[in-house]
JSON list of N, CA and C in Angstrom, two decimals:
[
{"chain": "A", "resi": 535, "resn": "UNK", "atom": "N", "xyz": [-54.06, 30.04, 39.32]},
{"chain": "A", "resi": 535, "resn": "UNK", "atom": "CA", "xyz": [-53.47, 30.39, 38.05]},
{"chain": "A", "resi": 535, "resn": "UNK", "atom": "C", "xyz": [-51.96, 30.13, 38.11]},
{"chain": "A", "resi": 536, "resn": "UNK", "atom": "N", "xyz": [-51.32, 29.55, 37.19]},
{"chain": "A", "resi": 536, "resn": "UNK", "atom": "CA", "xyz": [-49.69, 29.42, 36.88]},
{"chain": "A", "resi": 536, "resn": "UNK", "atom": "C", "xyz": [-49.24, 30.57, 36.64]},
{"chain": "A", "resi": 537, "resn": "UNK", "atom": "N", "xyz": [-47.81, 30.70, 37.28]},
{"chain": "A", "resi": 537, "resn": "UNK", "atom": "CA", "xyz": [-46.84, 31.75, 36.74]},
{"chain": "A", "resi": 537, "resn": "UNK", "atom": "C", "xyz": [-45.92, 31.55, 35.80]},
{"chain": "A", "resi": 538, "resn": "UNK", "atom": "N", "xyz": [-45.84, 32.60, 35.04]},
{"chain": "A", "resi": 538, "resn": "UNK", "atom": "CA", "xyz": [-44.70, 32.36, 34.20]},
{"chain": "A", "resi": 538, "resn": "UNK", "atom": "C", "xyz": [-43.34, 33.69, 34.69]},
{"chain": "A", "resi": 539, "resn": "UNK", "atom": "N", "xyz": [-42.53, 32.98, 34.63]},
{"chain": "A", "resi": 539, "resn": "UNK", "atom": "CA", "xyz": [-41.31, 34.24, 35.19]},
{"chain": "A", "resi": 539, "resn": "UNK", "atom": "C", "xyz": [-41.00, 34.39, 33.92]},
{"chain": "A", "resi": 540, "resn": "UNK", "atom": "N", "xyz": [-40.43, 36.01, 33.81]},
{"chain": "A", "resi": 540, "resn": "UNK", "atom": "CA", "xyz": [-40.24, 36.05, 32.41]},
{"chain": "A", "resi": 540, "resn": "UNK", "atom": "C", "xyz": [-39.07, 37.50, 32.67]},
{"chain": "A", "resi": 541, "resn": "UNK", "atom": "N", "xyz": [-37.77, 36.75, 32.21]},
{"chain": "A", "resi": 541, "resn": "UNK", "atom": "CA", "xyz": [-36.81, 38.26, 32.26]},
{"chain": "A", "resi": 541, "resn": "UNK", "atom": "C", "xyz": [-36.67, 39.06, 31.03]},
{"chain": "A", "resi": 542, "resn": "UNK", "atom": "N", "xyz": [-36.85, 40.42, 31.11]},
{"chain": "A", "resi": 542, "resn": "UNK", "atom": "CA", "xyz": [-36.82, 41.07, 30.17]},
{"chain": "A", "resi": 542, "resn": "UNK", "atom": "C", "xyz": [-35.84, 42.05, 30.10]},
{"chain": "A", "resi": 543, "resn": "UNK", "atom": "N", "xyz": [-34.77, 42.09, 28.78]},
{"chain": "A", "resi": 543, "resn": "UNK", "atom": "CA", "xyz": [-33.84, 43.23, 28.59]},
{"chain": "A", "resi": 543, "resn": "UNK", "atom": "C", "xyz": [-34.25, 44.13, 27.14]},
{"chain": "A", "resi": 544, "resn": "UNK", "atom": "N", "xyz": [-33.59, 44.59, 26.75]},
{"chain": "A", "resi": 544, "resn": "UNK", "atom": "CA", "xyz": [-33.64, 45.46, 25.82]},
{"chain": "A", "resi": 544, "resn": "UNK", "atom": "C", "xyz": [-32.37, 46.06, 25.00]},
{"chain": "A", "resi": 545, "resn": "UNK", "atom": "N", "xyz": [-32.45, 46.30, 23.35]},
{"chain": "A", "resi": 545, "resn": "UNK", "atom": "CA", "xyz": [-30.74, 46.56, 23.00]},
{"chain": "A", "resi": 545, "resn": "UNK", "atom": "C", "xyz": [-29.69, 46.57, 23.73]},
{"chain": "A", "resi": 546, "resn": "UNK", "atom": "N", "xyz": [-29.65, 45.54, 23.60]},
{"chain": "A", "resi": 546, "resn": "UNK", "atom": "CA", "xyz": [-28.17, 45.09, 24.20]},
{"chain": "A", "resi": 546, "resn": "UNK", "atom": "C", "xyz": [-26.66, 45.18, 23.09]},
{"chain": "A", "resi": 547, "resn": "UNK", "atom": "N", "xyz": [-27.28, 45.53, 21.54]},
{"chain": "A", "resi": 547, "resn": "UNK", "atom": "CA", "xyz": [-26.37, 46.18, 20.57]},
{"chain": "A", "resi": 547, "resn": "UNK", "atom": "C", "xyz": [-25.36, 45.19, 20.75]},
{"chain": "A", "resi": 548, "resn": "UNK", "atom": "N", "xyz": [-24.73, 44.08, 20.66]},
{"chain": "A", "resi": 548, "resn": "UNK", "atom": "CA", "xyz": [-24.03, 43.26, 20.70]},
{"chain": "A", "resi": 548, "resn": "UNK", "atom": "C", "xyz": [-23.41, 43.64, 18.73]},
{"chain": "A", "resi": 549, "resn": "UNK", "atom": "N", "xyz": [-22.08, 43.64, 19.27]},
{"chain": "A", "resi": 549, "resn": "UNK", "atom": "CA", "xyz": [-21.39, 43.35, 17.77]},
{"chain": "A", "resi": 549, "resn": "UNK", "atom": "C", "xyz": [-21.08, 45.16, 17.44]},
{"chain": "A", "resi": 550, "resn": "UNK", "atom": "N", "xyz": [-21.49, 46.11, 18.42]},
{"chain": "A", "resi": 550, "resn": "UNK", "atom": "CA", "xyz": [-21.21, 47.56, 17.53]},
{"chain": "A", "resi": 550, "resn": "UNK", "atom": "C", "xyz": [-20.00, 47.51, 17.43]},
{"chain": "A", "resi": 551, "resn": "UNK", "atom": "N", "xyz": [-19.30, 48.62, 16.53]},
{"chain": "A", "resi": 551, "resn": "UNK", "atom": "CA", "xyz": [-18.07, 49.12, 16.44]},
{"chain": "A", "resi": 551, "resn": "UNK", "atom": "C", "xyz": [-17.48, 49.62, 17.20]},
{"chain": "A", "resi": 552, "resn": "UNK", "atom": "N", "xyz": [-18.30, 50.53, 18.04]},
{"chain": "A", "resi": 552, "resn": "UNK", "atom": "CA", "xyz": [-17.89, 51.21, 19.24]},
{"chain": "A", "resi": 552, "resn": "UNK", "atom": "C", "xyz": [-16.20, 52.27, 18.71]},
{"chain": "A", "resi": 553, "resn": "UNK", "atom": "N", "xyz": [-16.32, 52.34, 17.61]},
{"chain": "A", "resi": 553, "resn": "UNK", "atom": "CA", "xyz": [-15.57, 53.11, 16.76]},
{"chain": "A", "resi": 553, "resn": "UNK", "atom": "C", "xyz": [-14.77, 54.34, 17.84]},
{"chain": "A", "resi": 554, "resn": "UNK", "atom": "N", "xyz": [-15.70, 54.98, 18.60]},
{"chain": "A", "resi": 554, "resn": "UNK", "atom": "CA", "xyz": [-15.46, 55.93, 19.20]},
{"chain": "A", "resi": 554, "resn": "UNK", "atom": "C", "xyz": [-14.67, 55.94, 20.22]},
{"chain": "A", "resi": 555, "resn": "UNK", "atom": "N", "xyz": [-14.37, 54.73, 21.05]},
{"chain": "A", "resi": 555, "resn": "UNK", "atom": "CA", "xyz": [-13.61, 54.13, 21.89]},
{"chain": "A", "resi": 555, "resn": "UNK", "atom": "C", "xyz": [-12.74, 53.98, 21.69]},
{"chain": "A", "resi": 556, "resn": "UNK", "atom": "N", "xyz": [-11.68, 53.93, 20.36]},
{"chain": "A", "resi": 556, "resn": "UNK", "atom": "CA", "xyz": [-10.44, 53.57, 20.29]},
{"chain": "A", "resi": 556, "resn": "UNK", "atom": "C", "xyz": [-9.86, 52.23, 20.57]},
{"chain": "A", "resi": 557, "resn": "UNK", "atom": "N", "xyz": [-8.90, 52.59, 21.28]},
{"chain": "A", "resi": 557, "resn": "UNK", "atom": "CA", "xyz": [-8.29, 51.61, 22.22]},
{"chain": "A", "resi": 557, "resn": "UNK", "atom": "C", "xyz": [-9.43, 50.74, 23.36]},
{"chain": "A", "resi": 558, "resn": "UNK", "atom": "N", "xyz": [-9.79, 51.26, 23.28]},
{"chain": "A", "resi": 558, "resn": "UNK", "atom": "CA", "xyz": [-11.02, 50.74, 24.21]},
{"chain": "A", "resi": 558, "resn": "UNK", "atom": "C", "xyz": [-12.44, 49.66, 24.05]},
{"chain": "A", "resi": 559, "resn": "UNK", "atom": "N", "xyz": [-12.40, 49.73, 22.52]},
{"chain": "A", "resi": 559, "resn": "UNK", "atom": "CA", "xyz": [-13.50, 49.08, 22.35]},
{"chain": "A", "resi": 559, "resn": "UNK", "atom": "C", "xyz": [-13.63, 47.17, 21.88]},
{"chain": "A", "resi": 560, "resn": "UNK", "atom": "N", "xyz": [-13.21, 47.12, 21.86]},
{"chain": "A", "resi": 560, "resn": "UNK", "atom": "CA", "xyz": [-12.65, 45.29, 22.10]},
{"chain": "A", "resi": 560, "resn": "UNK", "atom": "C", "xyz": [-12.96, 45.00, 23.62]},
{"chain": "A", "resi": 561, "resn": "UNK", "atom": "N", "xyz": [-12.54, 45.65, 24.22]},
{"chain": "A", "resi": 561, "resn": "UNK", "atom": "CA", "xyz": [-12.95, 45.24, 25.96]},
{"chain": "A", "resi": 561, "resn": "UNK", "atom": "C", "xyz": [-14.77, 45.58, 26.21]},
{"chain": "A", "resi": 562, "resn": "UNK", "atom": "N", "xyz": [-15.04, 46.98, 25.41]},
{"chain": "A", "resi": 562, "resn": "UNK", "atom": "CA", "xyz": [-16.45, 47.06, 25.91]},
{"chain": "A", "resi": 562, "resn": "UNK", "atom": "C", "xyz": [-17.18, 46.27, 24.70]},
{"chain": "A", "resi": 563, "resn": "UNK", "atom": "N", "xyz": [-16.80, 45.42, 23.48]},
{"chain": "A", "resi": 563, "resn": "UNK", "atom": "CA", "xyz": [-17.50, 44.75, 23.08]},
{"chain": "A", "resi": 563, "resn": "UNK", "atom": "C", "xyz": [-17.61, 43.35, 23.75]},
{"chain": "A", "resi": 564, "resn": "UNK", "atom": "N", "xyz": [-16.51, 42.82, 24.42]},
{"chain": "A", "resi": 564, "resn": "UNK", "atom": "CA", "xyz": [-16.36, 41.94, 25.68]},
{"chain": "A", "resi": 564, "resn": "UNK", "atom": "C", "xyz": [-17.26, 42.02, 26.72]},
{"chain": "A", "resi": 565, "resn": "UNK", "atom": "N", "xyz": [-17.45, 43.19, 27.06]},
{"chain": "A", "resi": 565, "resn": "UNK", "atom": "CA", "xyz": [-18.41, 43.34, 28.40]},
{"chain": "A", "resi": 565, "resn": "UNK", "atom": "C", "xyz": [-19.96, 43.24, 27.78]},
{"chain": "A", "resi": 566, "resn": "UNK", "atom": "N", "xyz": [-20.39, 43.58, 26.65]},
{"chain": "A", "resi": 566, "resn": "UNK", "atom": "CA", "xyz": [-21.65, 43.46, 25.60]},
{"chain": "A", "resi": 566, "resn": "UNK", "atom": "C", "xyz": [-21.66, 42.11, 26.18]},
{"chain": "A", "resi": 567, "resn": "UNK", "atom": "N", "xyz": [-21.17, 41.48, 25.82]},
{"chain": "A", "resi": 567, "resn": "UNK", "atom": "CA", "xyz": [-21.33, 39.72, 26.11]},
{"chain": "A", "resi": 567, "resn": "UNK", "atom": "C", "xyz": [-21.26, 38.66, 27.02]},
{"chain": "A", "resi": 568, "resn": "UNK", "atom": "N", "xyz": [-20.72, 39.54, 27.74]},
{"chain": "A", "resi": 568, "resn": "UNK", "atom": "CA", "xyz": [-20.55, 39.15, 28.92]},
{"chain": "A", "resi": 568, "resn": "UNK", "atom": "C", "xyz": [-21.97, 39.13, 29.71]},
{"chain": "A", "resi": 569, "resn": "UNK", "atom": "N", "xyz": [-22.38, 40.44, 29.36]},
{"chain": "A", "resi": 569, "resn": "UNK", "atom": "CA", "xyz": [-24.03, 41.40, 29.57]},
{"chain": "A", "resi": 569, "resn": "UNK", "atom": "C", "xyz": [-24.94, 40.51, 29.48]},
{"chain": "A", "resi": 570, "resn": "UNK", "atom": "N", "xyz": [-24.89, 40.08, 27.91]},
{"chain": "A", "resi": 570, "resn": "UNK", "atom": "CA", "xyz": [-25.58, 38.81, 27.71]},
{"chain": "A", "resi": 570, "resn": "UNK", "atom": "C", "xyz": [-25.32, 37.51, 28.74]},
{"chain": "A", "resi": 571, "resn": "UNK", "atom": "N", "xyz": [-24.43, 37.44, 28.72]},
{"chain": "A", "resi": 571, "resn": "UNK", "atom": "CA", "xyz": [-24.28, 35.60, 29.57]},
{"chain": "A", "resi": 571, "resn": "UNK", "atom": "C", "xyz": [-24.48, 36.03, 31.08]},
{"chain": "A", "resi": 572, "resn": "UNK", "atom": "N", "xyz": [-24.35, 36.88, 31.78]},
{"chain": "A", "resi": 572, "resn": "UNK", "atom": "CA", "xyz": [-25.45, 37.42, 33.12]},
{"chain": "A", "resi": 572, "resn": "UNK", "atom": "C", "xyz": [-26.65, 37.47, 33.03]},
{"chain": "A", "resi": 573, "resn": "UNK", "atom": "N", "xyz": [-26.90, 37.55, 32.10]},
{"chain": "A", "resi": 573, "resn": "UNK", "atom": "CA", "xyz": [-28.53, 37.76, 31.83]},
{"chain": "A", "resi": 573, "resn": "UNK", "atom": "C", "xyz": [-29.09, 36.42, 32.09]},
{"chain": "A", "resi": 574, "resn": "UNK", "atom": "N", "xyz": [-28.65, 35.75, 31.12]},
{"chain": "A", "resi": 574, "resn": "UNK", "atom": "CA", "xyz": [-28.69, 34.42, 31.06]},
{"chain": "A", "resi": 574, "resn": "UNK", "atom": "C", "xyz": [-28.98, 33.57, 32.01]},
{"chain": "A", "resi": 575, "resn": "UNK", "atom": "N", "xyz": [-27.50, 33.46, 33.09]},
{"chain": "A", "resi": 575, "resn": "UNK", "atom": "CA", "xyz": [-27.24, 33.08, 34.08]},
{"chain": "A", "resi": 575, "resn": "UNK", "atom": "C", "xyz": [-28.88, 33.61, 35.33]},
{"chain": "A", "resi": 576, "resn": "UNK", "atom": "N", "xyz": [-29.06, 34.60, 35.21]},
{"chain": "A", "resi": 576, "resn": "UNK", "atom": "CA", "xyz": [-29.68, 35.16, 35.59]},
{"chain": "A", "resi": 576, "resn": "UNK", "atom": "C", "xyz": [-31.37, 34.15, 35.76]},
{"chain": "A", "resi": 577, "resn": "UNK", "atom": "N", "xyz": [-32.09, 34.34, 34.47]},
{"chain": "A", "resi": 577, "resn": "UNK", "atom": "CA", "xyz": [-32.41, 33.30, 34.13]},
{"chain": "A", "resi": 577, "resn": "UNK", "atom": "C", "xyz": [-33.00, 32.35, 34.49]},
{"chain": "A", "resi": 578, "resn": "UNK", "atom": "N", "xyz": [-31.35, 31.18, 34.39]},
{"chain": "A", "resi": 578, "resn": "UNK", "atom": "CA", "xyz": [-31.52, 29.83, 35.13]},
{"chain": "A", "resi": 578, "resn": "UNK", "atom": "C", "xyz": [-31.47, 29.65, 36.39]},
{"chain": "A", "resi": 579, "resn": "UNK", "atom": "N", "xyz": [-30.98, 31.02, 37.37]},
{"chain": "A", "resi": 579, "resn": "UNK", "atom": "CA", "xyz": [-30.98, 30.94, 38.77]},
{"chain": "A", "resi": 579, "resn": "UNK", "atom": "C", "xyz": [-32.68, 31.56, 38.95]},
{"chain": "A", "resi": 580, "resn": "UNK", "atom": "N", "xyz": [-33.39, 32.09, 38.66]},
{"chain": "A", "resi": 580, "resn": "UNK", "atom": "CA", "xyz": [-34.97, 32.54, 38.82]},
{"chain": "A", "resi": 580, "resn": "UNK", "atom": "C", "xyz": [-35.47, 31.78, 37.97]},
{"chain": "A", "resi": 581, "resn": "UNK", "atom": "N", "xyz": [-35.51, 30.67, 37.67]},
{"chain": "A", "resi": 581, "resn": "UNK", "atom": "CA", "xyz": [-35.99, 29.50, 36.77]},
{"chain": "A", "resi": 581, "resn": "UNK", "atom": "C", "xyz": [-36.80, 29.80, 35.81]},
{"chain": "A", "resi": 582, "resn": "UNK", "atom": "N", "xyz": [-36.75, 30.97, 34.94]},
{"chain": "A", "resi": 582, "resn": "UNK", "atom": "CA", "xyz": [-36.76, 31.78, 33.68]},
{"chain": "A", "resi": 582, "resn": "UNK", "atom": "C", "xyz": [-37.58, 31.31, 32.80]},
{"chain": "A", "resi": 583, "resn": "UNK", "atom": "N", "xyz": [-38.79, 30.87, 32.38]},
{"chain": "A", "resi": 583, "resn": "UNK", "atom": "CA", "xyz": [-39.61, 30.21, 31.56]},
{"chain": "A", "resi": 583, "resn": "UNK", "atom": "C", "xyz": [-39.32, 30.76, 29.88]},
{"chain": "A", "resi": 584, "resn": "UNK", "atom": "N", "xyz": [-39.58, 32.39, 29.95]},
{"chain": "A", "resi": 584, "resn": "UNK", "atom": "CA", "xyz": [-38.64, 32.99, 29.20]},
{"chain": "A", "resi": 584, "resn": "UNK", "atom": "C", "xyz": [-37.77, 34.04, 29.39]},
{"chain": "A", "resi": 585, "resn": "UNK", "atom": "N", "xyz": [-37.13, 34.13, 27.98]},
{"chain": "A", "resi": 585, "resn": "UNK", "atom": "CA", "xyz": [-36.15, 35.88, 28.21]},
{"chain": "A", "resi": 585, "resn": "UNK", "atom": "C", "xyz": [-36.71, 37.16, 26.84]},
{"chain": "A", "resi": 586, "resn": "UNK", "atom": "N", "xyz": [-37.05, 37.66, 26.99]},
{"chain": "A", "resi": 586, "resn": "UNK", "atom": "CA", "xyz": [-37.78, 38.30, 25.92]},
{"chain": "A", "resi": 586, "resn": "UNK", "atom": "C", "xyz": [-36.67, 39.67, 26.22]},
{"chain": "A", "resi": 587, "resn": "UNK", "atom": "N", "xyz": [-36.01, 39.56, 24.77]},
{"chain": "A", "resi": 587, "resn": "UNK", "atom": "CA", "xyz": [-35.02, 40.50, 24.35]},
{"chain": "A", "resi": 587, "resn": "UNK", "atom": "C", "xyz": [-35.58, 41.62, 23.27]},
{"chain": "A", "resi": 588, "resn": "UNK", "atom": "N", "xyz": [-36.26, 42.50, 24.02]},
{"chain": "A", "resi": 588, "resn": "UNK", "atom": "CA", "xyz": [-36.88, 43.91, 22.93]},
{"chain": "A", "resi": 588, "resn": "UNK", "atom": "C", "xyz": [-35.51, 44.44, 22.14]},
{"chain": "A", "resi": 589, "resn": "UNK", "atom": "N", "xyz": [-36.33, 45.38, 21.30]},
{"chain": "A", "resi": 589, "resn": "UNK", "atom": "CA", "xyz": [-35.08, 45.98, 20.57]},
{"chain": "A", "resi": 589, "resn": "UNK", "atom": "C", "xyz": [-34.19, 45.73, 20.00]},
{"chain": "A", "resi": 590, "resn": "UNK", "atom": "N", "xyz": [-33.05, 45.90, 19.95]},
{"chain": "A", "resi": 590, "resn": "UNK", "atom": "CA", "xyz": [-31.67, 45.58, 18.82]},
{"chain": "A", "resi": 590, "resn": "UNK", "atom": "C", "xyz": [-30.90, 44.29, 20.00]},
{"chain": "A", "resi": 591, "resn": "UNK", "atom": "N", "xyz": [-31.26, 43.29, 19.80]},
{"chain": "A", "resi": 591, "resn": "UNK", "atom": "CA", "xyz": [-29.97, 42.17, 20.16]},
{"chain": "A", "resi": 591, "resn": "UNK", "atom": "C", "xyz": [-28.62, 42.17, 19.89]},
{"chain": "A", "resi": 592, "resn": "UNK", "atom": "N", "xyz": [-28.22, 42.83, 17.87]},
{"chain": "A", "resi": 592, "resn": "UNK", "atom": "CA", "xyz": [-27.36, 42.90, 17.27]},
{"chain": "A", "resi": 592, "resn": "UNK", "atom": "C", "xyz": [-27.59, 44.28, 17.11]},
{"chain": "A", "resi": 593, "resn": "UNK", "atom": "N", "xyz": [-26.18, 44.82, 16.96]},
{"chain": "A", "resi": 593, "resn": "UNK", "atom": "CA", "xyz": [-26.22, 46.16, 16.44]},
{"chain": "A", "resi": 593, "resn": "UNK", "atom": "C", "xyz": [-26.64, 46.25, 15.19]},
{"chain": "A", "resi": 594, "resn": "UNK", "atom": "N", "xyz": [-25.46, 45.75, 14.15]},
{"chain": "A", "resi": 594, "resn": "UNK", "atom": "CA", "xyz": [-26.40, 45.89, 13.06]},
{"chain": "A", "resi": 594, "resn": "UNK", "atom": "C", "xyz": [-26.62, 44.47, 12.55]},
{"chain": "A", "resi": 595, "resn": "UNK", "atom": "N", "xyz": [-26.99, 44.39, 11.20]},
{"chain": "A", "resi": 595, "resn": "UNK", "atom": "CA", "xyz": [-27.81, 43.11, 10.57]},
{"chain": "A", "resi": 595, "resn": "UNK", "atom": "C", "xyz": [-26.50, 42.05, 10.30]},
{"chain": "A", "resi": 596, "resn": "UNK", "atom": "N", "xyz": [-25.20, 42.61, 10.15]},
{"chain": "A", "resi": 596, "resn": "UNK", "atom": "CA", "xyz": [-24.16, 42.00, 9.32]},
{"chain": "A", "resi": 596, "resn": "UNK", "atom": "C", "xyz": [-22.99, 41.76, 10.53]},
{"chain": "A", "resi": 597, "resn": "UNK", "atom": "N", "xyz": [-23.18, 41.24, 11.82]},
{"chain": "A", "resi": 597, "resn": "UNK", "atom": "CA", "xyz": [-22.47, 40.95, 12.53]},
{"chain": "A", "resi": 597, "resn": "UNK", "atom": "C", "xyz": [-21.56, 39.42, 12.38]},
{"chain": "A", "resi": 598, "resn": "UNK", "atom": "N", "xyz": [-20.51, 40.35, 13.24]},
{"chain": "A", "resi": 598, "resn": "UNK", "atom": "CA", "xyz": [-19.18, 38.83, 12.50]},
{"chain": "A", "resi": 598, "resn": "UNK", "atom": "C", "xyz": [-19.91, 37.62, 12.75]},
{"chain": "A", "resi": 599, "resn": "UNK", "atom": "N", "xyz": [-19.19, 36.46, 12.49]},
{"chain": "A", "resi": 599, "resn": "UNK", "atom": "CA", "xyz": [-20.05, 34.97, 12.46]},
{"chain": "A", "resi": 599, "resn": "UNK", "atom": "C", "xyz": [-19.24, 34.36, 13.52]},
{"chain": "A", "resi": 600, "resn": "UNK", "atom": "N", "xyz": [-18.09, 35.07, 14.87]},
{"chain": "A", "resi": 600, "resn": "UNK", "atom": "CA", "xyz": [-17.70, 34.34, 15.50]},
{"chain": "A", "resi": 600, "resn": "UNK", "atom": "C", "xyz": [-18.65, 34.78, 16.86]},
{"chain": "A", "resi": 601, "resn": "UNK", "atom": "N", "xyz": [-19.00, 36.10, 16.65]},
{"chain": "A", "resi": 601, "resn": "UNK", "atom": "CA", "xyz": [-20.30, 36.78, 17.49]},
{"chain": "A", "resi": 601, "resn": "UNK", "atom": "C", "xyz": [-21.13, 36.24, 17.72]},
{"chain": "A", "resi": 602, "resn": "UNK", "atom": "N", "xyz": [-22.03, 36.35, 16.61]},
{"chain": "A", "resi": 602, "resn": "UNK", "atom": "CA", "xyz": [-23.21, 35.53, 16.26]},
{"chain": "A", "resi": 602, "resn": "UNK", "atom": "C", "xyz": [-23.26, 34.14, 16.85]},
{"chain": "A", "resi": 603, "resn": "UNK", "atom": "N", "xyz": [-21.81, 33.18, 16.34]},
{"chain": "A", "resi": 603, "resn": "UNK", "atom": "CA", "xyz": [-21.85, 32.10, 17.02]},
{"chain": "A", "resi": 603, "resn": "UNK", "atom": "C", "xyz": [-22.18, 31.79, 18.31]},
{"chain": "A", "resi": 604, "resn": "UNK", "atom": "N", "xyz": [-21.37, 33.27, 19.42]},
{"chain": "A", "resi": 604, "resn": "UNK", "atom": "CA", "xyz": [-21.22, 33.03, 20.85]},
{"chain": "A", "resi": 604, "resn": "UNK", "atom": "C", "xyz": [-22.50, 33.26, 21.14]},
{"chain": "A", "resi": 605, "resn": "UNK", "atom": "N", "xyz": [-23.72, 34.19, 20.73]},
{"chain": "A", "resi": 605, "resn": "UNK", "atom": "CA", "xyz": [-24.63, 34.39, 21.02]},
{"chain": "A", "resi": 605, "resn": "UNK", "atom": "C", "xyz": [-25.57, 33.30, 21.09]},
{"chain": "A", "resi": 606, "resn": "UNK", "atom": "N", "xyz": [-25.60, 32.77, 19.98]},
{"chain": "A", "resi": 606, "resn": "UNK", "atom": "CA", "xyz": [-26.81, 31.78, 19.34]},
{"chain": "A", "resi": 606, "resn": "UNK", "atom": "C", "xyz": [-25.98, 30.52, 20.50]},
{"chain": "A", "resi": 607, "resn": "UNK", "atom": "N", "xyz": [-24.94, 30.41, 21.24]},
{"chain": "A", "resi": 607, "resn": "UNK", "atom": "CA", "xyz": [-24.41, 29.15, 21.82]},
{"chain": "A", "resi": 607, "resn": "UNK", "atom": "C", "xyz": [-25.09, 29.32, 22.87]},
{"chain": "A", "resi": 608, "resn": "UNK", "atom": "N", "xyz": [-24.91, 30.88, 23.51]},
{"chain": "A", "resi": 608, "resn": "UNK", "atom": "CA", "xyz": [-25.71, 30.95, 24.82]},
{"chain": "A", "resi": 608, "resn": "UNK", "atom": "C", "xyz": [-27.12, 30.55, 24.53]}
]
């Protein structure tokens, strides 16, 4: 029988406000994405057939379009 490798994450909330953070939240929306592109990386080093992302990818439905961009690039 064939294998399929298959990495799996879950809300990864990319794009929140993180409102609550203050000063702080620009860096932990940075690390959100970063989150993502490890994952990724991740992946192509375990030769990843797929990545099956449960749950919220985006925080909410109306995320900026320079976000969105970096996401959909990875």
């Amino acid at each position: 029988m064939d294998k399929i490798t298959v990495v799996h994450c879950a809300d990864l909330h990319i794009g929140a406000s993180l409102s609550g953070l203050n000063d702080s939240a620009d860096a932990r929306r940075a690390e959100y994405l970063l989150t993502l592109e490890r994952i990724i990386e991740v992946c192509r080093e375990r030769g990843a057939e797929l990545l099956l992302i449960a749950g919220d990818l985006f925080d909410t439905p109306s995320v900026d379009k320079e976000t969105a961009e970096r996401v959909f690039s990875l």
